[in-house]
Amino acid sequence: MNRRRIFVKAPLLPIKPGESPCLEVVDSSTIRLPADFLLKGQKPRDPQPQVARLGNQFIQQNRGILGNFGITANIHYDGSSVDLILNTGTRIGAFPLLSPTSGKPDYGIIIKPRFDWSGIGPMLCKMGWKVTPFPLQLPLIPHSDRKIPPWVLSTTILLRIKEMLDRLERRFDFTESDLPAPRGSIKWPQYFTNLAHAHFLQVPCRYPDLRDDNNLKAAIHFTLRKQLASLETQRAAGYFVLQLIDLCHSLLKRVSSVTPKRPNSLNFSAWQRGNLQTRVFRDGLQAMEWTIDDRGLAGLGDLQGLPWILSMEEFFEAWVETVAGELTKRIGGILRVGRKRETVAPLVWNPSYVGSQKYLLPDLVLERAASDGNGIETIIFDAKYKGHWEDLNVNRWGNLDEELRERHRADLLQVLAYSTLSDANRIISCLVYPCRKQTWQSLRKRGMVYHHASLNAGKRNIILVLTAIPMEAKMEEVIETLAAAVA
């Protein structure tokens, strides 16, 4: 796996009597946890054999969900205690775990980023919701509502509903009206009556008309009203909540022509069996169900306790995209984004079936006029959610283990391979890692937050830049430093 692990001894979160434990861990780390929390009731004189059995059963029961989060689990016995060893991946989120004694989701895990940030809420706001947490269809997490930002899942719900409204298919409904010319089937008895009154151009017709699904729009209207009522109670949380309220108002305008109506289970069954079976439609219905079922919907927030997942690799790429977008506004140019598939460069194999890698996909490519006025300058950004920057600035290159050095070499070769996609005379290949705010500020004061190397390939000059971008720092300071790095 392309990550460096840190060792963490993670205790159970503080719990009240009668509550079930919830573990709090960080991504890309190794967590050692005493497994005796699995033992319920009165402890035997020698509990270790029973704890070991429960630990193995716990791992087997939860192997699937642990694997979905990139977590491997093992039992370790050192002669004095039985420990549960968890190796986390690069995905964060929250999810329930089955108890080996009750078979119910009595436990939970909350995974946080290993690099400091201002919180998922403010970060999503700064990034313009380029990525959002993905709620999971799993049981609620026990006693975890205090750990999930109150309005984050409202963001997911509103964006799903917006996407559904953007793509909402329309259907034919039969309507009746008097028309000046025949259309569909003519209602002859009524027409003869009109003829008797000399209304020759009033032809009663019944015909199919393309109309919106008013029942679905009424349900969406009800869902948005409920979301708005909840968001209004969270105004003090910050500017990002006000943005969500504005988004909710804009969506309400699109369904204002119908009266809000709470849908029932029969409505959902009919929609799910209908012809609108697309991912957007299914996700939208799911978001409506979460809201309408009142899953934790109360004064402080929406849907607290729902399991969710988010890839920190995708999240960090979106953060670097946000920073690069602000940089583009300052230095000019055109930014193409890999997340939108704007930077795809196909690899042509001969014969075609022998190829493994089908294309190259840089995260970000910024093209602008060269500073000397001659041609185009290309800046390529490749975001890597790894701890290499911290390692390189704490230890000398010769002191790093060979596996870590080999992974860093692979990163360098990848970003240099991207430089072959441009024919500009000057190419800057920028390898971007995350780092802690304290590390970044210290290096910034000493002028060591980025490093340069250069090489010539024919007439082209390729500059390699190694730098770091923290997830908790003033945007203006980050842009200023990045602009200096690629100058």
mmCIF file with all atom_site columns, N, CA, C and O in Angstrom, residues 123-170:
data_model
loop_
_atom_site.group_PDB
_atom_site.id
_atom_site.type_symbol
_atom_site.label_atom_id
_atom_site.label_alt_id
_atom_site.label_comp_id
_atom_site.label_asym_id
_atom_site.label_entity_id
_atom_site.label_seq_id
_atom_site.pdbx_PDB_ins_code
_atom_site.Cartn_x
_atom_site.Cartn_y
_atom_site.Cartn_z
_atom_site.occupancy
_atom_site.B_iso_or_equiv
_atom_site.pdbx_formal_charge
_atom_site.auth_seq_id
_atom_site.auth_comp_id
_atom_site.auth_asym_id
_atom_site.auth_atom_id
_atom_site.pdbx_PDB_model_num
ATOM 1   N N  . MET A 1 123 ? -13.921 22.712 5.393   1.00 0.00 ? 123 MET A N  1
ATOM 2   C CA . MET A 1 123 ? -13.146 22.318 4.223   1.00 0.00 ? 123 MET A CA 1
ATOM 3   C C  . MET A 1 123 ? -14.044 22.131 3.007   1.00 0.00 ? 123 MET A C  1
ATOM 4   O O  . MET A 1 123 ? -13.708 22.564 1.903   1.00 0.00 ? 123 MET A O  1
ATOM 5   N N  . LEU A 1 124 ? -15.196 21.492 3.193   1.00 0.00 ? 124 LEU A N  1
ATOM 6   C CA . LEU A 1 124 ? -16.119 21.310 2.080   1.00 0.00 ? 124 LEU A CA 1
ATOM 7   C C  . LEU A 1 124 ? -16.588 22.650 1.549   1.00 0.00 ? 124 LEU A C  1
ATOM 8   O O  . LEU A 1 124 ? -16.765 22.831 0.342   1.00 0.00 ? 124 LEU A O  1
ATOM 9   N N  . CYS A 1 125 ? -16.783 23.599 2.457   1.00 0.00 ? 125 CYS A N  1
ATOM 10  C CA . CYS A 1 125 ? -17.219 24.934 2.035   1.00 0.00 ? 125 CYS A CA 1
ATOM 11  C C  . CYS A 1 125 ? -16.150 25.610 1.197   1.00 0.00 ? 125 CYS A C  1
ATOM 12  O O  . CYS A 1 125 ? -16.425 26.156 0.125   1.00 0.00 ? 125 CYS A O  1
ATOM 13  N N  . LYS A 1 126 ? -14.890 25.582 1.660   1.00 0.00 ? 126 LYS A N  1
ATOM 14  C CA . LYS A 1 126 ? -13.795 26.201 0.925   1.00 0.00 ? 126 LYS A CA 1
ATOM 15  C C  . LYS A 1 126 ? -13.635 25.572 -0.456  1.00 0.00 ? 126 LYS A C  1
ATOM 16  O O  . LYS A 1 126 ? -13.299 26.246 -1.431  1.00 0.00 ? 126 LYS A O  1
ATOM 17  N N  . MET A 1 127 ? -13.871 24.272 -0.542  1.00 0.00 ? 127 MET A N  1
ATOM 18  C CA . MET A 1 127 ? -13.651 23.536 -1.791  1.00 0.00 ? 127 MET A CA 1
ATOM 19  C C  . MET A 1 127 ? -14.847 23.583 -2.725  1.00 0.00 ? 127 MET A C  1
ATOM 20  O O  . MET A 1 127 ? -14.787 23.053 -3.836  1.00 0.00 ? 127 MET A O  1
ATOM 21  N N  . GLY A 1 128 ? -15.936 24.200 -2.287  1.00 0.00 ? 128 GLY A N  1
ATOM 22  C CA . GLY A 1 128 ? -17.116 24.248 -3.148  1.00 0.00 ? 128 GLY A CA 1
ATOM 23  C C  . GLY A 1 128 ? -17.768 22.908 -3.351  1.00 0.00 ? 128 GLY A C  1
ATOM 24  O O  . GLY A 1 128 ? -18.365 22.660 -4.389  1.00 0.00 ? 128 GLY A O  1
ATOM 25  N N  . TRP A 1 129 ? -17.637 22.016 -2.374  1.00 0.00 ? 129 TRP A N  1
ATOM 26  C CA . TRP A 1 129 ? -18.263 20.701 -2.411  1.00 0.00 ? 129 TRP A CA 1
ATOM 27  C C  . TRP A 1 129 ? -17.876 19.911 -3.666  1.00 0.00 ? 129 TRP A C  1
ATOM 28  O O  . TRP A 1 129 ? -18.712 19.279 -4.320  1.00 0.00 ? 129 TRP A O  1
ATOM 29  N N  . LYS A 1 130 ? -16.587 19.968 -4.016  1.00 0.00 ? 130 LYS A N  1
ATOM 30  C CA . LYS A 1 130 ? -16.103 19.164 -5.148  1.00 0.00 ? 130 LYS A CA 1
ATOM 31  C C  . LYS A 1 130 ? -16.228 17.675 -4.835  1.00 0.00 ? 130 LYS A C  1
ATOM 32  O O  . LYS A 1 130 ? -16.452 16.858 -5.719  1.00 0.00 ? 130 LYS A O  1
ATOM 33  N N  . VAL A 1 131 ? -16.027 17.303 -3.596  1.00 0.00 ? 131 VAL A N  1
ATOM 34  C CA . VAL A 1 131 ? -16.285 15.949 -3.125  1.00 0.00 ? 131 VAL A CA 1
ATOM 35  C C  . VAL A 1 131 ? -17.120 16.067 -1.857  1.00 0.00 ? 131 VAL A C  1
ATOM 36  O O  . VAL A 1 131 ? -17.055 17.070 -1.149  1.00 0.00 ? 131 VAL A O  1
ATOM 37  N N  . THR A 1 132 ? -17.909 15.059 -1.585  1.00 0.00 ? 132 THR A N  1
ATOM 38  C CA . THR A 1 132 ? -18.736 15.057 -0.381  1.00 0.00 ? 132 THR A CA 1
ATOM 39  C C  . THR A 1 132 ? -18.719 13.664 0.236   1.00 0.00 ? 132 THR A C  1
ATOM 40  O O  . THR A 1 132 ? -18.477 12.674 -0.457  1.00 0.00 ? 132 THR A O  1
ATOM 41  N N  . PRO A 1 133 ? -18.977 13.565 1.532   1.00 0.00 ? 133 PRO A N  1
ATOM 42  C CA . PRO A 1 133 ? -19.065 12.237 2.156   1.00 0.00 ? 133 PRO A CA 1
ATOM 43  C C  . PRO A 1 133 ? -20.186 11.424 1.520   1.00 0.00 ? 133 PRO A C  1
ATOM 44  O O  . PRO A 1 133 ? -21.232 11.970 1.150   1.00 0.00 ? 133 PRO A O  1
ATOM 45  N N  . PHE A 1 134 ? -19.959 10.137 1.402   1.00 0.00 ? 134 PHE A N  1
ATOM 46  C CA . PHE A 1 134 ? -20.959 9.251  0.808   1.00 0.00 ? 134 PHE A CA 1
ATOM 47  C C  . PHE A 1 134 ? -21.633 8.450  1.918   1.00 0.00 ? 134 PHE A C  1
ATOM 48  O O  . PHE A 1 134 ? -21.004 7.599  2.542   1.00 0.00 ? 134 PHE A O  1
ATOM 49  N N  . PRO A 1 135 ? -22.907 8.732  2.208   1.00 0.00 ? 135 PRO A N  1
ATOM 50  C CA . PRO A 1 135 ? -23.611 7.967  3.252   1.00 0.00 ? 135 PRO A CA 1
ATOM 51  C C  . PRO A 1 135 ? -23.791 6.518  2.844   1.00 0.00 ? 135 PRO A C  1
ATOM 52  O O  . PRO A 1 135 ? -23.967 6.196  1.671   1.00 0.00 ? 135 PRO A O  1
ATOM 53  N N  . LEU A 1 136 ? -23.748 5.632  3.826   1.00 0.00 ? 136 LEU A N  1
ATOM 54  C CA . LEU A 1 136 ? -23.827 4.199  3.589   1.00 0.00 ? 136 LEU A CA 1
ATOM 55  C C  . LEU A 1 136 ? -25.146 3.645  4.110   1.00 0.00 ? 136 LEU A C  1
ATOM 56  O O  . LEU A 1 136 ? -25.682 4.125  5.109   1.00 0.00 ? 136 LEU A O  1
ATOM 57  N N  . GLN A 1 137 ? -25.638 2.627  3.422   1.00 0.00 ? 137 GLN A N  1
ATOM 58  C CA . GLN A 1 137 ? -26.871 1.973  3.849   1.00 0.00 ? 137 GLN A CA 1
ATOM 59  C C  . GLN A 1 137 ? -26.547 0.908  4.901   1.00 0.00 ? 137 GLN A C  1
ATOM 60  O O  . GLN A 1 137 ? -26.584 -0.286 4.631   1.00 0.00 ? 137 GLN A O  1
ATOM 61  N N  . LEU A 1 138 ? -26.234 1.377  6.082   1.00 0.00 ? 138 LEU A N  1
ATOM 62  C CA . LEU A 1 138 ? -25.881 0.524  7.207   1.00 0.00 ? 138 LEU A CA 1
ATOM 63  C C  . LEU A 1 138 ? -26.632 1.006  8.436   1.00 0.00 ? 138 LEU A C  1
ATOM 64  O O  . LEU A 1 138 ? -27.159 2.128  8.444   1.00 0.00 ? 138 LEU A O  1
ATOM 65  N N  . PRO A 1 139 ? -26.693 0.203  9.486   1.00 0.00 ? 139 PRO A N  1
ATOM 66  C CA . PRO A 1 139 ? -27.336 0.673  10.716  1.00 0.00 ? 139 PRO A CA 1
ATOM 67  C C  . PRO A 1 139 ? -26.663 1.925  11.261  1.00 0.00 ? 139 PRO A C  1
ATOM 68  O O  . PRO A 1 139 ? -25.493 2.199  10.980  1.00 0.00 ? 139 PRO A O  1
ATOM 69  N N  . LEU A 1 140 ? -27.419 2.705  12.023  1.00 0.00 ? 140 LEU A N  1
ATOM 70  C CA . LEU A 1 140 ? -26.867 3.911  12.618  1.00 0.00 ? 140 LEU A CA 1
ATOM 71  C C  . LEU A 1 140 ? -25.712 3.566  13.554  1.00 0.00 ? 140 LEU A C  1
ATOM 72  O O  . LEU A 1 140 ? -25.666 2.490  14.142  1.00 0.00 ? 140 LEU A O  1
ATOM 73  N N  . ILE A 1 141 ? -24.790 4.524  13.684  1.00 0.00 ? 141 ILE A N  1
ATOM 74  C CA . ILE A 1 141 ? -23.632 4.323  14.544  1.00 0.00 ? 141 ILE A CA 1
ATOM 75  C C  . ILE A 1 141 ? -24.021 4.668  15.974  1.00 0.00 ? 141 ILE A C  1
ATOM 76  O O  . ILE A 1 141 ? -24.583 5.728  16.228  1.00 0.00 ? 141 ILE A O  1
ATOM 77  N N  . PRO A 1 142 ? -23.738 3.799  16.936  1.00 0.00 ? 142 PRO A N  1
ATOM 78  C CA . PRO A 1 142 ? -24.161 4.066  18.308  1.00 0.00 ? 142 PRO A CA 1
ATOM 79  C C  . PRO A 1 142 ? -23.418 5.245  18.918  1.00 0.00 ? 142 PRO A C  1
ATOM 80  O O  . PRO A 1 142 ? -22.193 5.297  18.895  1.00 0.00 ? 142 PRO A O  1
ATOM 81  N N  . HIS A 1 143 ? -24.186 6.216  19.422  1.00 0.00 ? 143 HIS A N  1
ATOM 82  C CA . HIS A 1 143 ? -23.650 7.321  20.221  1.00 0.00 ? 143 HIS A CA 1
ATOM 83  C C  . HIS A 1 143 ? -22.558 8.084  19.488  1.00 0.00 ? 143 HIS A C  1
ATOM 84  O O  . HIS A 1 143 ? -21.545 8.453  20.065  1.00 0.00 ? 143 HIS A O  1
ATOM 85  N N  . SER A 1 144 ? -22.771 8.331  18.203  1.00 0.00 ? 144 SER A N  1
ATOM 86  C CA . SER A 1 144 ? -21.742 9.022  17.439  1.00 0.00 ? 144 SER A CA 1
ATOM 87  C C  . SER A 1 144 ? -22.194 10.391 16.964  1.00 0.00 ? 144 SER A C  1
ATOM 88  O O  . SER A 1 144 ? -21.483 11.056 16.248  1.00 0.00 ? 144 SER A O  1
ATOM 89  N N  . ASP A 1 145 ? -23.396 10.832 17.354  1.00 0.00 ? 145 ASP A N  1
ATOM 90  C CA . ASP A 1 145 ? -23.914 12.074 16.794  1.00 0.00 ? 145 ASP A CA 1
ATOM 91  C C  . ASP A 1 145 ? -23.022 13.262 17.115  1.00 0.00 ? 145 ASP A C  1
ATOM 92  O O  . ASP A 1 145 ? -22.944 14.212 16.358  1.00 0.00 ? 145 ASP A O  1
ATOM 93  N N  . ARG A 1 146 ? -22.315 13.219 18.233  1.00 0.00 ? 146 ARG A N  1
ATOM 94  C CA . ARG A 1 146 ? -21.466 14.350 18.576  1.00 0.00 ? 146 ARG A CA 1
ATOM 95  C C  . ARG A 1 146 ? -20.216 14.406 17.707  1.00 0.00 ? 146 ARG A C  1
ATOM 96  O O  . ARG A 1 146 ? -19.446 15.364 17.777  1.00 0.00 ? 146 ARG A O  1
ATOM 97  N N  . LYS A 1 147 ? -19.965 13.377 16.914  1.00 0.00 ? 147 LYS A N  1
ATOM 98  C CA . LYS A 1 147 ? -18.743 13.306 16.140  1.00 0.00 ? 147 LYS A CA 1
ATOM 99  C C  . LYS A 1 147 ? -18.938 13.746 14.685  1.00 0.00 ? 147 LYS A C  1
ATOM 100 O O  . LYS A 1 147 ? -17.978 13.988 13.988  1.00 0.00 ? 147 LYS A O  1
ATOM 101 N N  . ILE A 1 148 ? -20.157 13.794 14.180  1.00 0.00 ? 148 ILE A N  1
ATOM 102 C CA . ILE A 1 148 ? -20.415 14.123 12.784  1.00 0.00 ? 148 ILE A CA 1
ATOM 103 C C  . ILE A 1 148 ? -20.938 15.554 12.720  1.00 0.00 ? 148 ILE A C  1
ATOM 104 O O  . ILE A 1 148 ? -21.900 15.880 13.412  1.00 0.00 ? 148 ILE A O  1
ATOM 105 N N  . PRO A 1 149 ? -20.322 16.438 11.923  1.00 0.00 ? 149 PRO A N  1
ATOM 106 C CA . PRO A 1 149 ? -20.830 17.806 11.815  1.00 0.00 ? 149 PRO A CA 1
ATOM 107 C C  . PRO A 1 149 ? -22.312 17.798 11.487  1.00 0.00 ? 149 PRO A C  1
ATOM 108 O O  . PRO A 1 149 ? -22.759 17.056 10.606  1.00 0.00 ? 149 PRO A O  1
ATOM 109 N N  . PRO A 1 150 ? -23.111 18.621 12.154  1.00 0.00 ? 150 PRO A N  1
ATOM 110 C CA . PRO A 1 150 ? -24.568 18.529 12.059  1.00 0.00 ? 150 PRO A CA 1
ATOM 111 C C  . PRO A 1 150 ? -25.123 18.680 10.655  1.00 0.00 ? 150 PRO A C  1
ATOM 112 O O  . PRO A 1 150 ? -26.120 18.069 10.319  1.00 0.00 ? 150 PRO A O  1
ATOM 113 N N  . TRP A 1 151 ? -24.474 19.536 9.818   1.00 0.00 ? 151 TRP A N  1
ATOM 114 C CA . TRP A 1 151 ? -25.090 19.861 8.538   1.00 0.00 ? 151 TRP A CA 1
ATOM 115 C C  . TRP A 1 151 ? -24.401 19.186 7.346   1.00 0.00 ? 151 TRP A C  1
ATOM 116 O O  . TRP A 1 151 ? -24.812 19.387 6.205   1.00 0.00 ? 151 TRP A O  1
ATOM 117 N N  . VAL A 1 152 ? -23.358 18.402 7.592   1.00 0.00 ? 152 VAL A N  1
ATOM 118 C CA . VAL A 1 152 ? -22.589 17.840 6.471   1.00 0.00 ? 152 VAL A CA 1
ATOM 119 C C  . VAL A 1 152 ? -23.464 16.963 5.589   1.00 0.00 ? 152 VAL A C  1
ATOM 120 O O  . VAL A 1 152 ? -23.408 17.021 4.359   1.00 0.00 ? 152 VAL A O  1
ATOM 121 N N  . LEU A 1 153 ? -24.296 16.140 6.198   1.00 0.00 ? 153 LEU A N  1
ATOM 122 C CA . LEU A 1 153 ? -25.129 15.250 5.391   1.00 0.00 ? 153 LEU A CA 1
ATOM 123 C C  . LEU A 1 153 ? -26.260 16.014 4.703   1.00 0.00 ? 153 LEU A C  1
ATOM 124 O O  . LEU A 1 153 ? -26.787 15.555 3.693   1.00 0.00 ? 153 LEU A O  1
ATOM 125 N N  . SER A 1 154 ? -26.613 17.177 5.239   1.00 0.00 ? 154 SER A N  1
ATOM 126 C CA . SER A 1 154 ? -27.556 18.023 4.512   1.00 0.00 ? 154 SER A CA 1
ATOM 127 C C  . SER A 1 154 ? -26.951 18.463 3.188   1.00 0.00 ? 154 SER A C  1
ATOM 128 O O  . SER A 1 154 ? -27.644 18.597 2.179   1.00 0.00 ? 154 SER A O  1
ATOM 129 N N  . THR A 1 155 ? -25.635 18.690 3.180   1.00 0.00 ? 155 THR A N  1
ATOM 130 C CA . THR A 1 155 ? -24.945 19.035 1.933   1.00 0.00 ? 155 THR A CA 1
ATOM 131 C C  . THR A 1 155 ? -25.132 17.936 0.897   1.00 0.00 ? 155 THR A C  1
ATOM 132 O O  . THR A 1 155 ? -25.495 18.195 -0.257  1.00 0.00 ? 155 THR A O  1
ATOM 133 N N  . THR A 1 156 ? -24.897 16.697 1.314   1.00 0.00 ? 156 THR A N  1
ATOM 134 C CA . THR A 1 156 ? -25.047 15.573 0.401   1.00 0.00 ? 156 THR A CA 1
ATOM 135 C C  . THR A 1 156 ? -26.481 15.472 -0.111  1.00 0.00 ? 156 THR A C  1
ATOM 136 O O  . THR A 1 156 ? -26.725 15.252 -1.305  1.00 0.00 ? 156 THR A O  1
ATOM 137 N N  . ILE A 1 157 ? -27.445 15.638 0.781   1.00 0.00 ? 157 ILE A N  1
ATOM 138 C CA . ILE A 1 157 ? -28.852 15.514 0.396   1.00 0.00 ? 157 ILE A CA 1
ATOM 139 C C  . ILE A 1 157 ? -29.241 16.593 -0.608  1.00 0.00 ? 157 ILE A C  1
ATOM 140 O O  . ILE A 1 157 ? -29.858 16.310 -1.644  1.00 0.00 ? 157 ILE A O  1
ATOM 141 N N  . LEU A 1 158 ? -28.861 17.851 -0.340  1.00 0.00 ? 158 LEU A N  1
ATOM 142 C CA . LEU A 1 158 ? -29.239 18.936 -1.243  1.00 0.00 ? 158 LEU A CA 1
ATOM 143 C C  . LEU A 1 158 ? -28.575 18.780 -2.607  1.00 0.00 ? 158 LEU A C  1
ATOM 144 O O  . LEU A 1 158 ? -29.201 19.041 -3.638  1.00 0.00 ? 158 LEU A O  1
ATOM 145 N N  . LEU A 1 159 ? -27.322 18.345 -2.626  1.00 0.00 ? 159 LEU A N  1
ATOM 146 C CA . LEU A 1 159 ? -26.648 18.163 -3.911  1.00 0.00 ? 159 LEU A CA 1
ATOM 147 C C  . LEU A 1 159 ? -27.268 17.016 -4.707  1.00 0.00 ? 159 LEU A C  1
ATOM 148 O O  . LEU A 1 159 ? -27.355 17.072 -5.938  1.00 0.00 ? 159 LEU A O  1
ATOM 149 N N  . ARG A 1 160 ? -27.693 15.962 -4.006  1.00 0.00 ? 160 ARG A N  1
ATOM 150 C CA . ARG A 1 160 ? -28.356 14.860 -4.708  1.00 0.00 ? 160 ARG A CA 1
ATOM 151 C C  . ARG A 1 160 ? -29.689 15.310 -5.293  1.00 0.00 ? 160 ARG A C  1
ATOM 152 O O  . ARG A 1 160 ? -30.042 14.954 -6.425  1.00 0.00 ? 160 ARG A O  1
ATOM 153 N N  . ILE A 1 161 ? -30.432 16.092 -4.523  1.00 0.00 ? 161 ILE A N  1
ATOM 154 C CA . ILE A 1 161 ? -31.734 16.559 -5.011  1.00 0.00 ? 161 ILE A CA 1
ATOM 155 C C  . ILE A 1 161 ? -31.541 17.524 -6.177  1.00 0.00 ? 161 ILE A C  1
ATOM 156 O O  . ILE A 1 161 ? -32.300 17.502 -7.152  1.00 0.00 ? 161 ILE A O  1
ATOM 157 N N  . LYS A 1 162 ? -30.522 18.376 -6.093  1.00 0.00 ? 162 LYS A N  1
ATOM 158 C CA . LYS A 1 162 ? -30.239 19.293 -7.200  1.00 0.00 ? 162 LYS A CA 1
ATOM 159 C C  . LYS A 1 162 ? -29.929 18.508 -8.472  1.00 0.00 ? 162 LYS A C  1
ATOM 160 O O  . LYS A 1 162 ? -30.429 18.830 -9.553  1.00 0.00 ? 162 LYS A O  1
ATOM 161 N N  . GLU A 1 163 ? -29.112 17.467 -8.340  1.00 0.00 ? 163 GLU A N  1
ATOM 162 C CA . GLU A 1 163 ? -28.764 16.665 -9.505  1.00 0.00 ? 163 GLU A CA 1
ATOM 163 C C  . GLU A 1 163 ? -29.987 15.950 -10.058 1.00 0.00 ? 163 GLU A C  1
ATOM 164 O O  . GLU A 1 163 ? -30.157 15.826 -11.276 1.00 0.00 ? 163 GLU A O  1
ATOM 165 N N  . MET A 1 164 ? -30.873 15.497 -9.168  1.00 0.00 ? 164 MET A N  1
ATOM 166 C CA . MET A 1 164 ? -32.081 14.823 -9.629  1.00 0.00 ? 164 MET A CA 1
ATOM 167 C C  . MET A 1 164 ? -32.997 15.801 -10.357 1.00 0.00 ? 164 MET A C  1
ATOM 168 O O  . MET A 1 164 ? -33.581 15.469 -11.389 1.00 0.00 ? 164 MET A O  1
ATOM 169 N N  . LEU A 1 165 ? -33.122 17.028 -9.831  1.00 0.00 ? 165 LEU A N  1
ATOM 170 C CA . LEU A 1 165 ? -33.951 18.024 -10.505 1.00 0.00 ? 165 LEU A CA 1
ATOM 171 C C  . LEU A 1 165 ? -33.355 18.391 -11.865 1.00 0.00 ? 165 LEU A C  1
ATOM 172 O O  . LEU A 1 165 ? -34.099 18.633 -12.817 1.00 0.00 ? 165 LEU A O  1
ATOM 173 N N  . ASP A 1 166 ? -32.014 18.450 -11.939 1.00 0.00 ? 166 ASP A N  1
ATOM 174 C CA . ASP A 1 166 ? -31.366 18.781 -13.217 1.00 0.00 ? 166 ASP A CA 1
ATOM 175 C C  . ASP A 1 166 ? -31.662 17.735 -14.283 1.00 0.00 ? 166 ASP A C  1
ATOM 176 O O  . ASP A 1 166 ? -31.746 18.064 -15.471 1.00 0.00 ? 166 ASP A O  1
ATOM 177 N N  . ARG A 1 167 ? -31.804 16.496 -13.851 1.00 0.00 ? 167 ARG A N  1
ATOM 178 C CA . ARG A 1 167 ? -31.963 15.410 -14.820 1.00 0.00 ? 167 ARG A CA 1
ATOM 179 C C  . ARG A 1 167 ? -33.325 14.735 -14.747 1.00 0.00 ? 167 ARG A C  1
ATOM 180 O O  . ARG A 1 167 ? -33.513 13.662 -15.316 1.00 0.00 ? 167 ARG A O  1
ATOM 181 N N  . LEU A 1 168 ? -34.229 15.366 -14.028 1.00 0.00 ? 168 LEU A N  1
ATOM 182 C CA . LEU A 1 168 ? -35.532 14.737 -13.829 1.00 0.00 ? 168 LEU A CA 1
ATOM 183 C C  . LEU A 1 168 ? -36.215 14.484 -15.162 1.00 0.00 ? 168 LEU A C  1
ATOM 184 O O  . LEU A 1 168 ? -36.487 15.400 -15.936 1.00 0.00 ? 168 LEU A O  1
ATOM 185 N N  . GLU A 1 169 ? -36.481 13.222 -15.454 1.00 0.00 ? 169 GLU A N  1
ATOM 186 C CA . GLU A 1 169 ? -37.166 12.868 -16.683 1.00 0.00 ? 169 GLU A CA 1
ATOM 187 C C  . GLU A 1 169 ? -38.636 13.238 -16.568 1.00 0.00 ? 169 GLU A C  1
ATOM 188 O O  . GLU A 1 169 ? -39.200 13.340 -15.486 1.00 0.00 ? 169 GLU A O  1
ATOM 189 N N  . ARG A 1 170 ? -39.237 13.427 -17.684 1.00 0.00 ? 170 ARG A N  1
ATOM 190 C CA . ARG A 1 170 ? -40.647 13.810 -17.719 1.00 0.00 ? 170 ARG A CA 1
ATOM 191 C C  . ARG A 1 170 ? -41.456 12.671 -18.330 1.00 0.00 ? 170 ARG A C  1
ATOM 192 O O  . ARG A 1 170 ? -40.925 11.827 -19.025 1.00 0.00 ? 170 ARG A O  1
#
